[in-house]
Structure formats: structure tokens, C-alpha cells
C-alpha atoms as an extended CHARMM CRD file, in Angstrom:
* protein
*
       247  EXT
         1         1  MET       CA              7.1260000000      -21.3250000000      -22.6890000000  PROA      1               0.0000000000
         2         2  THR       CA              7.6640000000      -18.3690000000      -20.3270000000  PROA      2               0.0000000000
         3         3  TYR       CA             10.9940000000      -17.6500000000      -18.6770000000  PROA      3               0.0000000000
         4         4  ARG       CA             11.3330000000      -15.1440000000      -15.8320000000  PROA      4               0.0000000000
         5         5  LEU       CA             14.0130000000      -13.3760000000      -13.8260000000  PROA      5               0.0000000000
         6         6  GLU       CA             13.2890000000      -12.5610000000      -10.1860000000  PROA      6               0.0000000000
         7         7  VAL       CA             15.6850000000      -10.1520000000       -8.4610000000  PROA      7               0.0000000000
         8         8  CYS       CA             15.9480000000      -10.0410000000       -4.6710000000  PROA      8               0.0000000000
         9         9  VAL       CA             16.4530000000       -6.5010000000       -3.3780000000  PROA      9               0.0000000000
        10        10  GLU       CA             16.7180000000       -4.8960000000        0.0440000000  PROA      10              0.0000000000
        11        11  ASP       CA             16.4080000000       -1.1510000000       -0.5500000000  PROA      11              0.0000000000
        12        12  ALA       CA             14.7300000000        1.4960000000       -2.7160000000  PROA      12              0.0000000000
        13        13  ALA       CA             17.7430000000        1.7410000000       -5.0240000000  PROA      13              0.0000000000
        14        14  GLY       CA             17.5350000000       -2.0060000000       -5.6010000000  PROA      14              0.0000000000
        15        15  ILE       CA             13.8780000000       -1.7420000000       -6.5610000000  PROA      15              0.0000000000
        16        16  ALA       CA             14.7300000000        0.9190000000       -9.1220000000  PROA      16              0.0000000000
        17        17  ALA       CA             17.6920000000       -1.0480000000      -10.5030000000  PROA      17              0.0000000000
        18        18  ALA       CA             15.6590000000       -4.2470000000      -10.8600000000  PROA      18              0.0000000000
        19        19  ALA       CA             12.9120000000       -2.3860000000      -12.6960000000  PROA      19              0.0000000000
        20        20  SER       CA             15.2240000000       -0.4560000000      -15.0190000000  PROA      20              0.0000000000
        21        21  GLY       CA             17.2860000000       -3.5560000000      -15.7950000000  PROA      21              0.0000000000
        22        22  GLY       CA             14.2540000000       -5.4750000000      -17.0070000000  PROA      22              0.0000000000
        23        23  ALA       CA             13.5580000000       -7.9250000000      -14.1700000000  PROA      23              0.0000000000
        24        24  ASP       CA             10.2210000000       -9.7130000000      -14.3430000000  PROA      24              0.0000000000
        25        25  ARG       CA              9.6200000000       -9.7920000000      -10.6010000000  PROA      25              0.0000000000
        26        26  ILE       CA             11.1100000000       -8.5890000000       -7.3020000000  PROA      26              0.0000000000
        27        27  GLU       CA             11.5630000000      -10.4910000000       -4.0750000000  PROA      27              0.0000000000
        28        28  LEU       CA             11.5760000000       -7.7990000000       -1.3970000000  PROA      28              0.0000000000
        29        29  CYS       CA             13.6350000000       -8.4350000000        1.7090000000  PROA      29              0.0000000000
        30        30  SER       CA             16.3010000000       -7.0730000000        4.0270000000  PROA      30              0.0000000000
        31        31  ALA       CA             19.5450000000       -8.5780000000        5.3640000000  PROA      31              0.0000000000
        32        32  LEU       CA             20.5330000000      -10.5250000000        2.2700000000  PROA      32              0.0000000000
        33        33  GLY       CA             23.7800000000      -11.3680000000        4.0380000000  PROA      33              0.0000000000
        34        34  VAL       CA             21.8720000000      -13.9170000000        6.1380000000  PROA      34              0.0000000000
        35        35  GLY       CA             19.6230000000      -15.1220000000        3.3310000000  PROA      35              0.0000000000
        36        36  GLY       CA             17.0370000000      -12.3630000000        3.6520000000  PROA      36              0.0000000000
        37        37  LEU       CA             14.5820000000      -11.2260000000        6.3260000000  PROA      37              0.0000000000
        38        38  THR       CA             11.2780000000       -9.3690000000        6.2320000000  PROA      38              0.0000000000
        39        39  PRO       CA             11.9440000000       -5.6860000000        5.3890000000  PROA      39              0.0000000000
        40        40  PRO       CA             10.4020000000       -2.6700000000        7.1620000000  PROA      40              0.0000000000
        41        41  ALA       CA              6.8590000000       -1.5520000000        6.4260000000  PROA      41              0.0000000000
        42        42  SER       CA              8.1400000000        1.6660000000        4.8620000000  PROA      42              0.0000000000
        43        43  LEU       CA             10.0300000000       -0.2650000000        2.1820000000  PROA      43              0.0000000000
        44        44  ILE       CA              7.0180000000       -2.5080000000        1.5920000000  PROA      44              0.0000000000
        45        45  ARG       CA              4.8690000000        0.5420000000        0.9300000000  PROA      45              0.0000000000
        46        46  ALA       CA              7.5000000000        1.9880000000       -1.4100000000  PROA      46              0.0000000000
        47        47  ALA       CA              7.7830000000       -1.2980000000       -3.3220000000  PROA      47              0.0000000000
        48        48  ALA       CA              4.0410000000       -1.3580000000       -3.9170000000  PROA      48              0.0000000000
        49        49  ALA       CA              4.5540000000        1.4650000000       -6.4340000000  PROA      49              0.0000000000
        50        50  ALA       CA              7.0800000000       -0.5350000000       -8.4780000000  PROA      50              0.0000000000
        51        51  PRO       CA              6.1350000000       -1.2040000000      -12.1270000000  PROA      51              0.0000000000
        52        52  LEU       CA              6.5440000000       -4.9830000000      -11.7480000000  PROA      52              0.0000000000
        53        53  PRO       CA              5.1960000000       -7.6590000000       -9.3920000000  PROA      53              0.0000000000
        54        54  VAL       CA              6.7030000000       -7.6920000000       -5.8980000000  PROA      54              0.0000000000
        55        55  HSD       CA              6.7590000000      -10.7230000000       -3.6030000000  PROA      55              0.0000000000
        56        56  LEU       CA              7.4870000000      -10.1720000000        0.0860000000  PROA      56              0.0000000000
        57        57  LEU       CA              9.8620000000      -12.4680000000        1.9470000000  PROA      57              0.0000000000
        58        58  CYS       CA              8.1530000000      -13.2900000000        5.2570000000  PROA      58              0.0000000000
        59        59  ARG       CA             11.0170000000      -14.4730000000        7.4690000000  PROA      59              0.0000000000
        60        60  PRO       CA             11.0210000000      -12.9750000000       10.9820000000  PROA      60              0.0000000000
        61        61  ARG       CA             14.5690000000      -13.8110000000       12.0510000000  PROA      61              0.0000000000
        62        62  GLU       CA             17.8450000000      -15.2870000000       10.9030000000  PROA      62              0.0000000000
        63        63  GLY       CA             18.7270000000      -18.9390000000       11.4880000000  PROA      63              0.0000000000
        64        64  GLY       CA             16.6200000000      -22.0010000000       10.8950000000  PROA      64              0.0000000000
        65        65  PHE       CA             12.9940000000      -22.3400000000        9.9510000000  PROA      65              0.0000000000
        66        66  VAL       CA             11.5760000000      -24.2040000000       12.9540000000  PROA      66              0.0000000000
        67        67  TYR       CA              9.1020000000      -21.6550000000       14.2560000000  PROA      67              0.0000000000
        68        68  ASP       CA              7.3100000000      -21.3150000000       17.5760000000  PROA      68              0.0000000000
        69        69  ALA       CA              3.9090000000      -19.6740000000       18.0310000000  PROA      69              0.0000000000
        70        70  ALA       CA              5.4050000000      -16.1750000000       18.2560000000  PROA      70              0.0000000000
        71        71  ASP       CA              7.3810000000      -16.6510000000       15.0210000000  PROA      71              0.0000000000
        72        72  ARG       CA              4.3370000000      -18.0370000000       13.2270000000  PROA      72              0.0000000000
        73        73  ALA       CA              2.2570000000      -15.0490000000       14.2870000000  PROA      73              0.0000000000
        74        74  LEU       CA              4.8960000000      -12.6540000000       12.9260000000  PROA      74              0.0000000000
        75        75  VAL       CA              4.8940000000      -14.3850000000        9.5390000000  PROA      75              0.0000000000
        76        76  ALA       CA              1.1070000000      -14.2580000000        9.3980000000  PROA      76              0.0000000000
        77        77  ASP       CA              1.1570000000      -10.5510000000       10.2080000000  PROA      77              0.0000000000
        78        78  ASP       CA              3.7690000000       -9.9300000000        7.5010000000  PROA      78              0.0000000000
        79        79  MET       CA              1.5160000000      -11.7350000000        5.0260000000  PROA      79              0.0000000000
        80        80  ARG       CA             -1.3480000000       -9.4320000000        6.0000000000  PROA      80              0.0000000000
        81        81  GLY       CA              0.9340000000       -6.4430000000        5.4810000000  PROA      81              0.0000000000
        82        82  ALA       CA              1.8600000000       -7.6610000000        1.9870000000  PROA      82              0.0000000000
        83        83  ALA       CA             -1.7780000000       -8.0790000000        1.0250000000  PROA      83              0.0000000000
        84        84  GLU       CA             -2.8060000000       -4.7150000000        2.4500000000  PROA      84              0.0000000000
        85        85  ALA       CA              0.0510000000       -2.9620000000        0.6310000000  PROA      85              0.0000000000
        86        86  GLY       CA             -1.0470000000       -4.4850000000       -2.6600000000  PROA      86              0.0000000000
        87        87  LEU       CA              1.9980000000       -6.6850000000       -3.2630000000  PROA      87              0.0000000000
        88        88  ALA       CA              1.6230000000       -9.5630000000       -5.6950000000  PROA      88              0.0000000000
        89        89  GLY       CA              2.7810000000      -12.3950000000       -3.4710000000  PROA      89              0.0000000000
        90        90  VAL       CA              4.5680000000      -13.7480000000       -0.4280000000  PROA      90              0.0000000000
        91        91  VAL       CA              7.5680000000      -16.0140000000        0.0760000000  PROA      91              0.0000000000
        92        92  ILE       CA              7.2090000000      -18.3530000000        3.0710000000  PROA      92              0.0000000000
        93        93  GLY       CA              8.6040000000      -21.5610000000        4.5000000000  PROA      93              0.0000000000
        94        94  ALA       CA              8.7510000000      -23.5780000000        7.7170000000  PROA      94              0.0000000000
        95        95  SER       CA             10.5010000000      -26.7450000000        8.8640000000  PROA      95              0.0000000000
        96        96  ARG       CA             10.0720000000      -29.4260000000       11.4650000000  PROA      96              0.0000000000
        97        97  ALA       CA             12.9930000000      -30.3410000000       13.7160000000  PROA      97              0.0000000000
        98        98  ASP       CA             13.9010000000      -33.2370000000       11.4070000000  PROA      98              0.0000000000
        99        99  GLY       CA             14.1990000000      -30.8940000000        8.4040000000  PROA      99              0.0000000000
       100       100  THR       CA             10.9580000000      -31.9600000000        6.7180000000  PROA      100             0.0000000000
       101       101  LEU       CA              8.4820000000      -29.2910000000        5.7430000000  PROA      101             0.0000000000
       102       102  ASP       CA              6.1650000000      -28.1930000000        8.5490000000  PROA      102             0.0000000000
       103       103  THR       CA              3.0680000000      -28.9010000000        6.4900000000  PROA      103             0.0000000000
       104       104  ASP       CA              0.6570000000      -27.9660000000        9.2910000000  PROA      104             0.0000000000
       105       105  THR       CA              2.1230000000      -24.4670000000        9.6060000000  PROA      105             0.0000000000
       106       106  LEU       CA              2.3810000000      -24.0780000000        5.8470000000  PROA      106             0.0000000000
       107       107  ALA       CA             -1.2200000000      -25.1880000000        5.3490000000  PROA      107             0.0000000000
       108       108  ALA       CA             -2.3910000000      -22.5500000000        7.8270000000  PROA      108             0.0000000000
       109       109  TRP       CA             -0.4140000000      -19.8400000000        6.0200000000  PROA      109             0.0000000000
       110       110  VAL       CA             -1.6630000000      -20.9550000000        2.6080000000  PROA      110             0.0000000000
       111       111  ALA       CA             -5.2350000000      -20.7930000000        3.9220000000  PROA      111             0.0000000000
       112       112  LEU       CA             -4.5460000000      -17.2980000000        5.2520000000  PROA      112             0.0000000000
       113       113  ALA       CA             -3.1340000000      -16.2460000000        1.8740000000  PROA      113             0.0000000000
       114       114  ARG       CA             -6.2690000000      -17.4970000000        0.1570000000  PROA      114             0.0000000000
       115       115  GLU       CA             -8.4440000000      -15.5220000000        2.5890000000  PROA      115             0.0000000000
       116       116  LEU       CA             -6.3970000000      -12.3690000000        2.1130000000  PROA      116             0.0000000000
       117       117  GLY       CA             -6.5140000000      -12.7020000000       -1.6480000000  PROA      117             0.0000000000
       118       118  ALA       CA            -10.2570000000      -13.2450000000       -1.6770000000  PROA      118             0.0000000000
       119       119  ALA       CA            -10.8030000000      -10.2530000000        0.6040000000  PROA      119             0.0000000000
       120       120  ARG       CA             -8.8990000000       -7.9100000000       -1.6830000000  PROA      120             0.0000000000
       121       121  GLY       CA            -10.1060000000       -9.4670000000       -4.9240000000  PROA      121             0.0000000000
       122       122  SER       CA             -6.6310000000      -10.4450000000       -6.1100000000  PROA      122             0.0000000000
       123       123  ALA       CA             -4.8470000000      -13.6980000000       -5.2480000000  PROA      123             0.0000000000
       124       124  LEU       CA             -1.5150000000      -13.7090000000       -3.4110000000  PROA      124             0.0000000000
       125       125  SER       CA              1.0770000000      -15.6980000000       -5.3220000000  PROA      125             0.0000000000
       126       126  LEU       CA              2.8150000000      -18.2550000000       -3.0810000000  PROA      126             0.0000000000
       127       127  THR       CA              6.5170000000      -19.1560000000       -3.1750000000  PROA      127             0.0000000000
       128       128  LEU       CA              7.9920000000      -21.7960000000       -0.8700000000  PROA      128             0.0000000000
       129       129  HSD       CA             11.4360000000      -20.5230000000        0.1110000000  PROA      129             0.0000000000
       130       130  ARG       CA             14.7240000000      -22.3250000000        0.6360000000  PROA      130             0.0000000000
       131       131  ALA       CA             13.6460000000      -24.1400000000        3.7680000000  PROA      131             0.0000000000
       132       132  PHE       CA             12.9990000000      -26.6070000000        0.9420000000  PROA      132             0.0000000000
       133       133  ASP       CA             16.7660000000      -27.0340000000        0.4680000000  PROA      133             0.0000000000
       134       134  LEU       CA             17.1340000000      -28.4850000000        3.9760000000  PROA      134             0.0000000000
       135       135  VAL       CA             14.6510000000      -31.3370000000        3.5550000000  PROA      135             0.0000000000
       136       136  PRO       CA             15.8790000000      -34.9590000000        3.6900000000  PROA      136             0.0000000000
       137       137  ASP       CA             13.7310000000      -36.0070000000        0.7050000000  PROA      137             0.0000000000
       138       138  MET       CA             13.2830000000      -33.4080000000       -2.0200000000  PROA      138             0.0000000000
       139       139  ALA       CA             10.8760000000      -35.4760000000       -4.0860000000  PROA      139             0.0000000000
       140       140  ALA       CA              8.5170000000      -35.9310000000       -1.1360000000  PROA      140             0.0000000000
       141       141  ALA       CA              8.8370000000      -32.2550000000       -0.2120000000  PROA      141             0.0000000000
       142       142  LEU       CA              7.9850000000      -31.2260000000       -3.7770000000  PROA      142             0.0000000000
       143       143  ASP       CA              4.8690000000      -33.3800000000       -3.6390000000  PROA      143             0.0000000000
       144       144  ASP       CA              3.9500000000      -31.6900000000       -0.3420000000  PROA      144             0.0000000000
       145       145  ALA       CA              4.4300000000      -28.2320000000       -1.8790000000  PROA      145             0.0000000000
       146       146  ILE       CA              2.1730000000      -29.1590000000       -4.7880000000  PROA      146             0.0000000000
       147       147  ALA       CA             -0.4990000000      -30.5670000000       -2.4830000000  PROA      147             0.0000000000
       148       148  LEU       CA             -0.3730000000      -27.4290000000       -0.3300000000  PROA      148             0.0000000000
       149       149  GLY       CA             -1.0050000000      -25.2470000000       -3.3670000000  PROA      149             0.0000000000
       150       150  PHE       CA              2.2570000000      -23.3550000000       -3.7900000000  PROA      150             0.0000000000
       151       151  ASP       CA              2.8580000000      -21.6990000000       -7.1400000000  PROA      151             0.0000000000
       152       152  ARG       CA              6.6180000000      -22.2430000000       -7.0820000000  PROA      152             0.0000000000
       153       153  VAL       CA              9.5550000000      -23.4870000000       -5.0270000000  PROA      153             0.0000000000
       154       154  LEU       CA             12.7170000000      -21.4140000000       -4.6170000000  PROA      154             0.0000000000
       155       155  THR       CA             15.5870000000      -23.8780000000       -4.4910000000  PROA      155             0.0000000000
       156       156  SER       CA             19.2610000000      -24.4240000000       -5.2100000000  PROA      156             0.0000000000
       157       157  GLY       CA             18.6770000000      -28.1460000000       -5.6090000000  PROA      157             0.0000000000
       158       158  GLY       CA             19.8710000000      -28.7110000000       -2.0560000000  PROA      158             0.0000000000
       159       159  ALA       CA             23.3660000000      -27.3750000000       -2.7710000000  PROA      159             0.0000000000
       160       160  VAL       CA             24.9700000000      -24.2080000000       -1.4490000000  PROA      160             0.0000000000
       161       161  LYS       CA             24.9430000000      -22.8160000000       -5.0040000000  PROA      161             0.0000000000
       162       162  ALA       CA             22.3520000000      -23.6570000000       -7.6380000000  PROA      162             0.0000000000
       163       163  VAL       CA             24.9610000000      -24.4950000000      -10.2760000000  PROA      163             0.0000000000
       164       164  ASP       CA             26.2200000000      -27.2940000000       -7.9940000000  PROA      164             0.0000000000
       165       165  GLY       CA             22.6740000000      -28.5950000000       -7.5460000000  PROA      165             0.0000000000
       166       166  ALA       CA             22.0220000000      -28.8140000000      -11.2850000000  PROA      166             0.0000000000
       167       167  ALA       CA             21.2730000000      -32.5480000000      -11.3040000000  PROA      167             0.0000000000
       168       168  ALA       CA             18.7500000000      -32.1590000000       -8.4720000000  PROA      168             0.0000000000
       169       169  LEU       CA             17.1650000000      -29.1540000000      -10.1920000000  PROA      169             0.0000000000
       170       170  ALA       CA             16.7160000000      -31.1720000000      -13.3680000000  PROA      170             0.0000000000
       171       171  ALA       CA             15.0840000000      -33.9740000000      -11.3670000000  PROA      171             0.0000000000
       172       172  LEU       CA             12.7350000000      -31.4890000000       -9.7010000000  PROA      172             0.0000000000
       173       173  VAL       CA             11.7490000000      -30.0050000000      -13.0570000000  PROA      173             0.0000000000
       174       174  GLU       CA             10.9690000000      -33.4740000000      -14.3700000000  PROA      174             0.0000000000
       175       175  ARG       CA              8.9830000000      -34.4480000000      -11.2620000000  PROA      175             0.0000000000
       176       176  SER       CA              7.0610000000      -31.1800000000      -11.2280000000  PROA      176             0.0000000000
       177       177  ALA       CA              5.6570000000      -31.9420000000      -14.6930000000  PROA      177             0.0000000000
       178       178  GLY       CA              4.3480000000      -28.3980000000      -14.9540000000  PROA      178             0.0000000000
       179       179  ARG       CA              2.3330000000      -28.6700000000      -11.7230000000  PROA      179             0.0000000000
       180       180  ILE       CA              4.5270000000      -26.1600000000       -9.8660000000  PROA      180             0.0000000000
       181       181  GLY       CA              7.2810000000      -23.7510000000      -10.8510000000  PROA      181             0.0000000000
       182       182  ILE       CA             10.9300000000      -24.4220000000      -10.0050000000  PROA      182             0.0000000000
       183       183  LEU       CA             12.6720000000      -21.1180000000       -9.2500000000  PROA      183             0.0000000000
       184       184  ALA       CA             16.4400000000      -21.6570000000       -9.1680000000  PROA      184             0.0000000000
       185       185  GLY       CA             18.3550000000      -19.4330000000       -6.7720000000  PROA      185             0.0000000000
       186       186  SER       CA             21.6990000000      -19.0040000000       -4.9510000000  PROA      186             0.0000000000
       187       187  GLY       CA             24.8030000000      -17.9480000000       -6.8140000000  PROA      187             0.0000000000
       188       188  VAL       CA             22.8870000000      -17.2040000000      -10.0030000000  PROA      188             0.0000000000
       189       189  SER       CA             24.9160000000      -14.9040000000      -12.2560000000  PROA      189             0.0000000000
       190       190  PRO       CA             25.6120000000      -14.4030000000      -15.9550000000  PROA      190             0.0000000000
       191       191  ALA       CA             28.4360000000      -16.9370000000      -15.5600000000  PROA      191             0.0000000000
       192       192  THR       CA             26.3240000000      -19.6800000000      -13.9880000000  PROA      192             0.0000000000
       193       193  ALA       CA             22.9730000000      -19.0110000000      -15.6690000000  PROA      193             0.0000000000
       194       194  PRO       CA             23.5710000000      -21.1240000000      -18.8250000000  PROA      194             0.0000000000
       195       195  ALA       CA             24.2610000000      -24.3020000000      -16.8240000000  PROA      195             0.0000000000
       196       196  ILE       CA             21.2790000000      -23.6460000000      -14.5510000000  PROA      196             0.0000000000
       197       197  LEU       CA             18.9150000000      -22.9560000000      -17.4400000000  PROA      197             0.0000000000
       198       198  ALA       CA             20.1080000000      -26.1630000000      -19.0760000000  PROA      198             0.0000000000
       199       199  THR       CA             18.3800000000      -28.0920000000      -16.2640000000  PROA      199             0.0000000000
       200       200  GLY       CA             15.0140000000      -27.0380000000      -17.6690000000  PROA      200             0.0000000000
       201       201  VAL       CA             14.1520000000      -24.4380000000      -15.0320000000  PROA      201             0.0000000000
       202       202  ARG       CA             12.2400000000      -21.4710000000      -16.4280000000  PROA      202             0.0000000000
       203       203  GLU       CA             12.7270000000      -19.0210000000      -13.5710000000  PROA      203             0.0000000000
       204       204  LEU       CA             15.9340000000      -17.6320000000      -12.0970000000  PROA      204             0.0000000000
       205       205  HSD       CA             16.3230000000      -15.8420000000       -8.7610000000  PROA      205             0.0000000000
       206       206  ALA       CA             19.3740000000      -13.6030000000       -8.3660000000  PROA      206             0.0000000000
       207       207  SER       CA             20.5920000000      -10.6350000000       -6.3350000000  PROA      207             0.0000000000
       208       208  CYS       CA             22.4940000000       -9.1030000000       -9.2880000000  PROA      208             0.0000000000
       209       209  ARG       CA             24.6730000000       -7.2070000000       -6.8280000000  PROA      209             0.0000000000
       210       210  ARG       CA             28.2000000000       -5.8400000000       -7.0000000000  PROA      210             0.0000000000
       211       211  ALA       CA             30.5640000000       -4.6880000000       -4.2830000000  PROA      211             0.0000000000
       212       212  VAL       CA             31.0220000000       -0.9300000000       -3.9260000000  PROA      212             0.0000000000
       213       213  ALA       CA             33.6220000000        0.7710000000       -1.7290000000  PROA      213             0.0000000000
       214       214  GLN       CA             32.0380000000        2.8750000000        1.0000000000  PROA      214             0.0000000000
       215       215  GLY       CA             34.1600000000        5.9170000000        0.1820000000  PROA      215             0.0000000000
       216       216  ASP       CA             33.7320000000        7.5520000000        3.5910000000  PROA      216             0.0000000000
       217       217  ASP       CA             36.3160000000        6.3710000000        6.1000000000  PROA      217             0.0000000000
       218       218  THR       CA             34.6400000000        8.3090000000        8.8950000000  PROA      218             0.0000000000
       219       219  LEU       CA             31.4560000000        6.2530000000        8.5860000000  PROA      219             0.0000000000
       220       220  VAL       CA             33.5000000000        3.0670000000        8.5800000000  PROA      220             0.0000000000
       221       221  ARG       CA             35.5980000000        4.1780000000       11.5510000000  PROA      221             0.0000000000
       222       222  PHE       CA             32.5340000000        5.0140000000       13.6340000000  PROA      222             0.0000000000
       223       223  GLY       CA             30.9330000000        1.6760000000       12.7460000000  PROA      223             0.0000000000
       224       224  PHE       CA             28.0520000000        3.2410000000       10.8060000000  PROA      224             0.0000000000
       225       225  ALA       CA             29.0130000000        1.4320000000        7.5980000000  PROA      225             0.0000000000
       226       226  ALA       CA             31.0720000000       -1.5020000000        6.3510000000  PROA      226             0.0000000000
       227       227  ALA       CA             34.1980000000       -0.8860000000        4.2700000000  PROA      227             0.0000000000
       228       228  GLN       CA             32.2490000000       -2.0360000000        1.2320000000  PROA      228             0.0000000000
       229       229  ARG       CA             28.5840000000       -2.5290000000        0.5210000000  PROA      229             0.0000000000
       230       230  MET       CA             26.6300000000       -4.5660000000       -1.9770000000  PROA      230             0.0000000000
       231       231  GLU       CA             24.2540000000       -2.8430000000       -4.3660000000  PROA      231             0.0000000000
       232       232  THR       CA             21.8930000000       -4.0860000000       -7.0680000000  PROA      232             0.0000000000
       233       233  ASP       CA             23.4250000000       -3.4200000000      -10.4760000000  PROA      233             0.0000000000
       234       234  ALA       CA             20.9800000000       -2.6170000000      -13.2690000000  PROA      234             0.0000000000
       235       235  GLY       CA             23.5590000000       -3.7420000000      -15.8420000000  PROA      235             0.0000000000
       236       236  ILE       CA             23.8010000000       -7.2230000000      -14.3120000000  PROA      236             0.0000000000
       237       237  VAL       CA             20.0070000000       -7.3580000000      -14.1440000000  PROA      237             0.0000000000
       238       238  ALA       CA             19.8300000000       -6.4430000000      -17.8460000000  PROA      238             0.0000000000
       239       239  THR       CA             22.3930000000       -9.0850000000      -18.8110000000  PROA      239             0.0000000000
       240       240  LEU       CA             20.5940000000      -11.8370000000      -16.9120000000  PROA      240             0.0000000000
       241       241  ALA       CA             17.2000000000      -10.6810000000      -18.1550000000  PROA      241             0.0000000000
       242       242  GLN       CA             18.4030000000      -10.9670000000      -21.7410000000  PROA      242             0.0000000000
       243       243  MET       CA             19.8230000000      -14.4570000000      -21.0960000000  PROA      243             0.0000000000
       244       244  VAL       CA             16.5170000000      -15.5520000000      -19.6100000000  PROA      244             0.0000000000
       245       245  LYS       CA             14.5120000000      -14.1160000000      -22.4960000000  PROA      245             0.0000000000
       246       246  SER       CA             16.8240000000      -15.8560000000      -24.9730000000  PROA      246             0.0000000000
       247       247  ALA       CA             16.5910000000      -19.2370000000      -23.2430000000  PROA      247             0.0000000000
């Protein structure tokens, strides 16, 4: 029984902290304040040198997950960039207007991922992101994700925070029956991890960040920086990693 900790990071320092703290995998993104967006190509190239698997979040803009043709093309191009850089996987998701999974769009992206993996000789791991948490029927959506060929679903159990979606997470674990991974995310911390792990999930997704004062009032005054910033803390990563390994 394998347990894993995935840490979402948005800069080079975060990559280093996740690695040194003992994370099993990185989700690479930017703009975590709005749930994460696709990061710049320069950071993608830097992450490719990390000593642990890196999955790229392919989300072209903030807001919902109902995508038009232009949005869909951006996601596909980001997936190509992940494959070309040598990253281990991609994190994708799309919705219909009624909140159900856009299975047509997802099927096209899964097919693209298979093509990219075959071309480079190494499969792209596939995570369905938290568009899943907006669906009206989680059981049906899980069945769709399995049929589409996803390796895992990132979910809070439909709640704002995973600890509050514990009952739904447990139901998803039971329904998955080992056919797909359930990656619990949102509000995961050393304080909430025990209750989340008790649902039977084997993978946790966390930012492991702490608030740090900017320390330069001039930058704040000119609008070049916020009064405080969030940074990945290797100590929090290490604590969560140990909890996961001890589960």
C-alpha cells in the first residue's frame, strides 16, 4: 500500500523546498491564490531538473472550467510543452455549462496525452483536477474519469476544504475500488491530514506554505509586492511527508 504527498508549488524556491522536505511529487503551477494556473515556460524547464516527478497544471485562466476553442487549444499546447520538457504528467479538467465533466474535451486531451507519451517513449500521467468538485453527481463523474483513463482525481470531496468533504472522499475511495487514485486536496495540513487519511485516501495534495512578511515597505508602497507573501516551507513538507509515510 503506497501513500504519497504531492506539493503544489509556483516558483523555483518552492520546487527546492518540496524536494528537500521529502515530497513524492510536485504539481507545478502559478497563481495559487486563484487555485493555480499554468506557469511560464521558464519555470517548466527549471522544474524538469527536479529530483522528483513533476506534473504540470494546464489551466489557461482563472474562473470556471467551461472552455471555448481558444481555451482548449491553450491547454493542448501546455500539454505539449510538458511532454517536450520531460515532465512526468499533466493536470487537466473541463466542465460543461451544467457542471458535468466535458467528456468530449477530456477524451481529446487524453488521446493527445497518449500520443505525446508514445512519441517520447514515456507515458504522461493524467490527473483530473478540481473541476471534479463542481459536478452534480460525483459517483457518475468518477465513473467517467475511470472510463476516460485518468490515473487519479484531485478532489476535496466537493467541499471547500477536504476535511469537510471527508464522508464524500471515503465514498469515492470505496467506489474507486483501486481503479483510479483519489488525491485529496484543499486545506490539507498537518492538523487536518489525520482525518483526511482516515477516509482511506492514499495521496495528499498540499501547498505546505506559510505567510512571510515582505520586509521592504518600498516595494509594497510602489505596488510591486504584497505586504506578505506565501512561500513553500520545507519543514511543513517534511512533517506531512512523515505523516503520509506513517499512514
